[in-house]
Amino acid sequence: MLRVIICVSGGGTNLQAIIDAKAAGKLENAELVRVISNKKGAYALERAEKAGIESVCVSPKDFPDREAFHEALLKTVEEAAPDLIVLAGFLVVLPKEMISRYRNRIINIHPSLIPSFCGNGYYGLKVHEAALARGVKVTGATVHFVDEGTDTGPIIIQKPVAVQEGDTPEILQRRVMEEAEWILLPEVIRLIAAGRIHVTEGRVYIK
Ligand code: GAR
């Protein structure tokens, strides 16, 4: 059984998609062992509790400096002994130590087709605002492994989503979630749990 922890910062609709996939029997080789939030009161924490998943909040506000926060975050991760760490709207730069310790075992969902509209400053609604400002006709979502850069790790899967006339950032965000994110993230967890994802020289192969 693949032990999965999910890190969240907000509403947690991607977390919900994972919980729903598990309830629907689509993740039979994966166990959702812990949800970690950096934000107190994040709705994602309630979603976890309702689903009976242990949830823990590690807020930077409770620590004197970044180092102490990073230490606590890593401890909370390690206690759960994860095989896979899923960043589902987790808006925290991970400690370097965590990235090297869990190399190719941390995945992130990003709401664009990387390398478009990604990197520092591109998160949440800002990504869709930038896509609309540029006038792209197609956007989408990407699930990738996490490395030391921002959104630079090996790409696992991508799905395009059409931009439509009259889209606002909010409307586009919702369509990207519905048509791409909520499908891709559980699917990648399923593939990893089935041992079907391999990384060779920075490229991902699905077998
Ligand atoms: C999602 O759209 C996710 O792709 C994005 O934050 C949102 C979280 O929503 N992540 C990033 O922008 C990461 N760079 P959720 O809390 O409802 O899942």
mmCIF file of C-alpha atoms and ligand atoms in Angstrom:
data_model
loop_
_atom_site.group_PDB
_atom_site.id
_atom_site.type_symbol
_atom_site.label_atom_id
_atom_site.label_comp_id
_atom_site.label_asym_id
_atom_site.label_seq_id
_atom_site.Cartn_x
_atom_site.Cartn_y
_atom_site.Cartn_z
ATOM 1 C CA MET A 1 0.000 0.000 0.000
ATOM 2 C CA LEU A 2 1.369 3.407 -1.029
ATOM 3 C CA ARG A 3 1.261 5.756 1.962
ATOM 4 C CA VAL A 4 0.162 9.156 0.665
ATOM 5 C CA ILE A 5 0.176 12.509 2.447
ATOM 6 C CA ILE A 6 -1.471 15.564 0.955
ATOM 7 C CA CYS A 7 -0.286 19.127 1.663
ATOM 8 C CA VAL A 8 -2.809 21.949 1.244
ATOM 9 C CA SER A 9 -3.188 25.684 1.829
ATOM 10 C CA GLY A 10 -6.763 26.549 0.925
ATOM 11 C CA GLY A 11 -10.114 25.279 -0.227
ATOM 12 C CA GLY A 12 -8.890 21.811 -0.987
ATOM 13 C CA THR A 13 -10.948 20.934 -4.065
ATOM 14 C CA ASN A 14 -8.020 18.875 -5.367
ATOM 15 C CA LEU A 15 -7.833 17.107 -2.016
ATOM 16 C CA GLN A 16 -11.563 16.407 -2.371
ATOM 17 C CA ALA A 17 -10.989 14.899 -5.824
ATOM 18 C CA ILE A 18 -8.434 12.532 -4.273
ATOM 19 C CA ILE A 19 -10.784 11.655 -1.382
ATOM 20 C CA ASP A 20 -13.611 11.000 -3.875
ATOM 21 C CA ALA A 21 -11.399 8.831 -6.073
ATOM 22 C CA LYS A 22 -10.415 6.782 -3.028
ATOM 23 C CA ALA A 23 -14.094 6.415 -1.970
ATOM 24 C CA ALA A 24 -14.980 5.338 -5.511
ATOM 25 C CA GLY A 25 -12.442 2.505 -5.328
ATOM 26 C CA LYS A 26 -10.093 4.050 -7.917
ATOM 27 C CA LEU A 27 -7.086 4.203 -5.566
ATOM 28 C CA GLU A 28 -7.064 0.727 -4.149
ATOM 29 C CA ASN A 29 -3.262 0.612 -3.802
ATOM 30 C CA ALA A 30 -3.036 3.971 -2.031
ATOM 31 C CA GLU A 31 -3.770 4.914 1.568
ATOM 32 C CA LEU A 32 -4.439 8.585 2.444
ATOM 33 C CA VAL A 33 -2.601 8.784 5.754
ATOM 34 C CA ARG A 34 -2.363 12.482 6.599
ATOM 35 C CA VAL A 35 -3.318 15.956 5.407
ATOM 36 C CA ILE A 36 -0.997 18.842 6.294
ATOM 37 C CA SER A 37 -2.017 22.500 6.034
ATOM 38 C CA ASN A 38 0.140 25.570 6.601
ATOM 39 C CA LYS A 39 -3.015 27.656 7.128
ATOM 40 C CA LYS A 40 -5.165 27.446 10.217
ATOM 41 C CA GLY A 41 -8.835 27.259 9.336
ATOM 42 C CA ALA A 42 -8.187 26.097 5.758
ATOM 43 C CA TYR A 43 -11.373 24.457 4.491
ATOM 44 C CA ALA A 44 -9.227 21.582 3.246
ATOM 45 C CA LEU A 45 -8.709 20.567 6.894
ATOM 46 C CA GLU A 46 -12.468 20.137 7.318
ATOM 47 C CA ARG A 47 -12.628 18.046 4.162
ATOM 48 C CA ALA A 48 -9.931 15.779 5.606
ATOM 49 C CA GLU A 49 -11.716 15.447 8.938
ATOM 50 C CA LYS A 50 -15.017 14.602 7.234
ATOM 51 C CA ALA A 51 -13.245 11.886 5.286
ATOM 52 C CA GLY A 52 -11.664 10.515 8.461
ATOM 53 C CA ILE A 53 -8.112 11.414 7.452
ATOM 54 C CA GLU A 54 -5.773 12.646 10.161
ATOM 55 C CA SER A 55 -5.146 16.353 9.625
ATOM 56 C CA VAL A 56 -2.384 18.517 11.035
ATOM 57 C CA CYS A 57 -1.757 22.242 10.762
ATOM 58 C CA VAL A 58 1.830 23.497 10.731
ATOM 59 C CA SER A 59 1.636 27.275 10.464
ATOM 60 C CA PRO A 60 4.745 29.450 10.011
ATOM 61 C CA LYS A 61 3.047 31.915 12.381
ATOM 62 C CA ASP A 62 3.676 29.518 15.271
ATOM 63 C CA PHE A 63 7.460 29.532 14.782
ATOM 64 C CA PRO A 64 10.096 32.201 15.406
ATOM 65 C CA ASP A 65 11.724 31.838 11.968
ATOM 66 C CA ARG A 66 11.636 29.977 8.657
ATOM 67 C CA GLU A 67 14.167 27.418 9.843
ATOM 68 C CA ALA A 68 12.038 26.384 12.820
ATOM 69 C CA PHE A 69 8.943 26.183 10.583
ATOM 70 C CA HIS A 70 10.800 24.024 8.054
ATOM 71 C CA GLU A 71 12.007 21.722 10.812
ATOM 72 C CA ALA A 72 8.462 21.272 12.153
ATOM 73 C CA LEU A 73 7.070 20.697 8.662
ATOM 74 C CA LEU A 74 9.649 18.030 7.915
ATOM 75 C CA LYS A 75 8.979 16.346 11.263
ATOM 76 C CA THR A 76 5.232 16.286 10.568
ATOM 77 C CA VAL A 77 5.898 14.765 7.158
ATOM 78 C CA GLU A 78 8.321 12.153 8.455
ATOM 79 C CA GLU A 79 6.047 11.024 11.304
ATOM 80 C CA ALA A 80 3.573 9.845 8.661
ATOM 81 C CA ALA A 81 6.265 7.790 6.859
ATOM 82 C CA PRO A 82 4.975 8.691 3.388
ATOM 83 C CA ASP A 83 5.842 6.957 0.122
ATOM 84 C CA LEU A 84 4.322 9.871 -1.786
ATOM 85 C CA ILE A 85 3.774 13.538 -0.894
ATOM 86 C CA VAL A 86 1.097 15.332 -2.915
ATOM 87 C CA LEU A 87 1.130 19.132 -3.072
ATOM 88 C CA ALA A 88 -2.504 20.008 -3.777
ATOM 89 C CA GLY A 89 -2.528 23.800 -3.771
ATOM 90 C CA PHE A 90 0.260 23.951 -1.162
ATOM 91 C CA LEU A 91 1.651 27.470 -1.399
ATOM 92 C CA VAL A 92 4.846 26.957 0.595
ATOM 93 C CA VAL A 93 8.410 26.775 -0.744
ATOM 94 C CA LEU A 94 9.583 23.386 0.523
ATOM 95 C CA PRO A 95 12.749 22.997 2.593
ATOM 96 C CA LYS A 96 15.666 21.868 0.417
ATOM 97 C CA GLU A 97 16.238 18.942 2.761
ATOM 98 C CA MET A 98 12.705 17.675 2.152
ATOM 99 C CA ILE A 99 13.135 17.846 -1.626
ATOM 100 C CA SER A 100 16.364 15.835 -1.603
ATOM 101 C CA ARG A 101 15.061 13.324 0.948
ATOM 102 C CA TYR A 102 11.923 12.647 -1.095
ATOM 103 C CA ARG A 103 13.390 12.947 -4.600
ATOM 104 C CA ASN A 104 10.778 11.887 -7.202
ATOM 105 C CA ARG A 105 8.330 11.174 -4.403
ATOM 106 C CA ILE A 106 6.776 14.652 -4.235
ATOM 107 C CA ILE A 107 4.232 15.676 -6.876
ATOM 108 C CA ASN A 108 2.622 19.068 -7.483
ATOM 109 C CA ILE A 109 -0.417 20.159 -9.485
ATOM 110 C CA HIS A 110 -0.036 23.419 -11.388
ATOM 111 C CA PRO A 111 -2.935 25.105 -13.199
ATOM 112 C CA SER A 112 -1.261 25.740 -16.579
ATOM 113 C CA LEU A 113 0.601 23.866 -19.271
ATOM 114 C CA ILE A 114 4.165 24.157 -17.949
ATOM 115 C CA PRO A 115 6.431 25.901 -19.082
ATOM 116 C CA SER A 116 3.746 28.551 -19.671
ATOM 117 C CA PHE A 117 2.596 30.683 -16.738
ATOM 118 C CA CYS A 118 4.658 28.997 -14.064
ATOM 119 C CA GLY A 119 7.566 29.810 -11.751
ATOM 120 C CA ASN A 120 7.840 32.449 -9.032
ATOM 121 C CA GLY A 121 4.663 34.457 -8.511
ATOM 122 C CA TYR A 122 2.451 32.185 -10.610
ATOM 123 C CA TYR A 123 -0.025 30.487 -8.330
ATOM 124 C CA GLY A 124 -3.782 30.164 -7.992
ATOM 125 C CA LEU A 125 -5.816 32.821 -9.781
ATOM 126 C CA LYS A 126 -2.681 34.717 -10.881
ATOM 127 C CA VAL A 127 -1.929 31.931 -13.355
ATOM 128 C CA HIS A 128 -5.309 32.340 -15.061
ATOM 129 C CA GLU A 129 -5.073 36.141 -15.022
ATOM 130 C CA ALA A 130 -1.742 35.869 -16.862
ATOM 131 C CA ALA A 131 -3.105 33.353 -19.375
ATOM 132 C CA LEU A 132 -6.058 35.621 -20.196
ATOM 133 C CA ALA A 133 -3.823 38.716 -20.389
ATOM 134 C CA ARG A 134 -1.590 36.921 -22.912
ATOM 135 C CA GLY A 135 -4.611 35.857 -24.920
ATOM 136 C CA VAL A 136 -3.789 32.158 -25.156
ATOM 137 C CA LYS A 137 -6.502 30.000 -26.691
ATOM 138 C CA VAL A 138 -5.515 26.866 -24.810
ATOM 139 C CA THR A 139 -4.371 26.445 -21.240
ATOM 140 C CA GLY A 140 -4.574 23.418 -18.938
ATOM 141 C CA ALA A 141 -2.957 21.730 -15.978
ATOM 142 C CA THR A 142 0.274 19.873 -15.258
ATOM 143 C CA VAL A 143 1.293 17.343 -12.614
ATOM 144 C CA HIS A 144 5.046 17.215 -12.112
ATOM 145 C CA PHE A 145 7.636 15.940 -9.672
ATOM 146 C CA VAL A 146 9.072 18.604 -7.398
ATOM 147 C CA ASP A 147 12.733 19.555 -7.630
ATOM 148 C CA GLU A 148 14.703 22.517 -6.236
ATOM 149 C CA GLY A 149 13.265 25.002 -8.735
ATOM 150 C CA THR A 150 9.760 26.461 -8.909
ATOM 151 C CA ASP A 151 7.648 24.289 -11.235
ATOM 152 C CA THR A 152 10.791 22.945 -12.949
ATOM 153 C CA GLY A 153 10.668 19.246 -12.018
ATOM 154 C CA PRO A 154 9.988 16.351 -14.407
ATOM 155 C CA ILE A 155 6.538 16.610 -16.029
ATOM 156 C CA ILE A 156 4.340 13.560 -15.433
ATOM 157 C CA ILE A 157 1.088 14.414 -17.190
ATOM 158 C CA GLN A 158 -0.643 17.389 -18.807
ATOM 159 C CA LYS A 159 -4.153 18.092 -20.068
ATOM 160 C CA PRO A 160 -5.206 20.995 -22.290
ATOM 161 C CA VAL A 161 -8.322 23.087 -21.612
ATOM 162 C CA ALA A 162 -9.848 25.577 -24.075
ATOM 163 C CA VAL A 163 -10.064 29.257 -23.200
ATOM 164 C CA GLN A 164 -13.459 30.667 -24.168
ATOM 165 C CA GLU A 165 -14.609 34.124 -25.127
ATOM 166 C CA GLY A 166 -15.774 36.070 -22.089
ATOM 167 C CA ASP A 167 -13.762 33.977 -19.607
ATOM 168 C CA THR A 168 -12.871 35.678 -16.350
ATOM 169 C CA PRO A 169 -9.946 34.318 -14.275
ATOM 170 C CA GLU A 170 -12.498 32.719 -11.936
ATOM 171 C CA ILE A 171 -14.440 31.025 -14.748
ATOM 172 C CA LEU A 172 -11.240 29.777 -16.368
ATOM 173 C CA GLN A 173 -9.880 28.536 -13.030
ATOM 174 C CA ARG A 174 -13.056 26.523 -12.450
ATOM 175 C CA ARG A 175 -12.957 24.992 -15.968
ATOM 176 C CA VAL A 176 -9.273 24.040 -15.589
ATOM 177 C CA MET A 177 -10.088 22.384 -12.260
ATOM 178 C CA GLU A 178 -13.128 20.492 -13.557
ATOM 179 C CA GLU A 179 -11.705 19.416 -16.904
ATOM 180 C CA ALA A 180 -8.104 18.814 -15.889
ATOM 181 C CA GLU A 181 -6.891 19.112 -12.286
ATOM 182 C CA TRP A 182 -9.488 16.958 -10.538
ATOM 183 C CA ILE A 183 -8.931 14.206 -13.105
ATOM 184 C CA LEU A 184 -5.136 14.353 -13.408
ATOM 185 C CA LEU A 185 -4.143 14.360 -9.755
ATOM 186 C CA PRO A 186 -5.981 11.174 -8.660
ATOM 187 C CA GLU A 187 -4.905 9.521 -11.927
ATOM 188 C CA VAL A 188 -1.221 10.209 -11.248
ATOM 189 C CA ILE A 189 -1.547 8.862 -7.691
ATOM 190 C CA ARG A 190 -3.164 5.715 -9.123
ATOM 191 C CA LEU A 191 -0.342 5.289 -11.657
ATOM 192 C CA ILE A 192 2.356 5.790 -9.005
ATOM 193 C CA ALA A 193 0.613 3.330 -6.650
ATOM 194 C CA ALA A 194 0.566 0.829 -9.510
ATOM 195 C CA GLY A 195 4.332 1.308 -9.984
ATOM 196 C CA ARG A 196 3.834 2.548 -13.533
ATOM 197 C CA ILE A 197 5.752 5.833 -13.373
ATOM 198 C CA HIS A 198 9.489 5.911 -13.942
ATOM 199 C CA VAL A 199 11.932 8.808 -14.105
ATOM 200 C CA THR A 200 15.047 8.485 -16.229
ATOM 201 C CA GLU A 201 17.424 11.414 -16.732
ATOM 202 C CA GLY A 202 14.768 13.937 -15.755
ATOM 203 C CA ARG A 203 12.072 12.532 -18.036
ATOM 204 C CA VAL A 204 8.977 10.637 -16.989
ATOM 205 C CA TYR A 205 7.847 7.416 -18.640
ATOM 206 C CA ILE A 206 4.477 5.768 -17.995
ATOM 207 C CA LYS A 207 4.534 2.024 -18.548
HETATM 208 C C1 GAR B 1 -5.331 24.746 -7.683
HETATM 209 O O1 GAR B 1 -5.847 25.359 -8.840
HETATM 210 C C2 GAR B 1 -3.891 24.362 -7.887
HETATM 211 O O2 GAR B 1 -3.607 23.962 -9.202
HETATM 212 C C3 GAR B 1 -3.198 25.672 -7.579
HETATM 213 O O3 GAR B 1 -3.886 26.155 -6.446
HETATM 214 C C4 GAR B 1 -5.260 25.742 -6.523
HETATM 215 C C5 GAR B 1 -5.652 25.120 -5.210
HETATM 216 O O4 GAR B 1 -7.040 24.844 -5.186
HETATM 217 N N1 GAR B 1 -1.787 25.475 -7.322
HETATM 218 C C6 GAR B 1 -0.859 26.347 -7.712
HETATM 219 O O5 GAR B 1 -1.112 27.404 -8.266
HETATM 220 C C7 GAR B 1 0.570 25.909 -7.417
HETATM 221 N N2 GAR B 1 1.514 26.746 -8.084
HETATM 222 P P1 GAR B 1 -7.657 23.801 -4.173
HETATM 223 O O6 GAR B 1 -7.194 24.186 -2.772
HETATM 224 O O7 GAR B 1 -9.150 23.997 -4.332
HETATM 225 O O8 GAR B 1 -7.213 22.415 -4.558
#
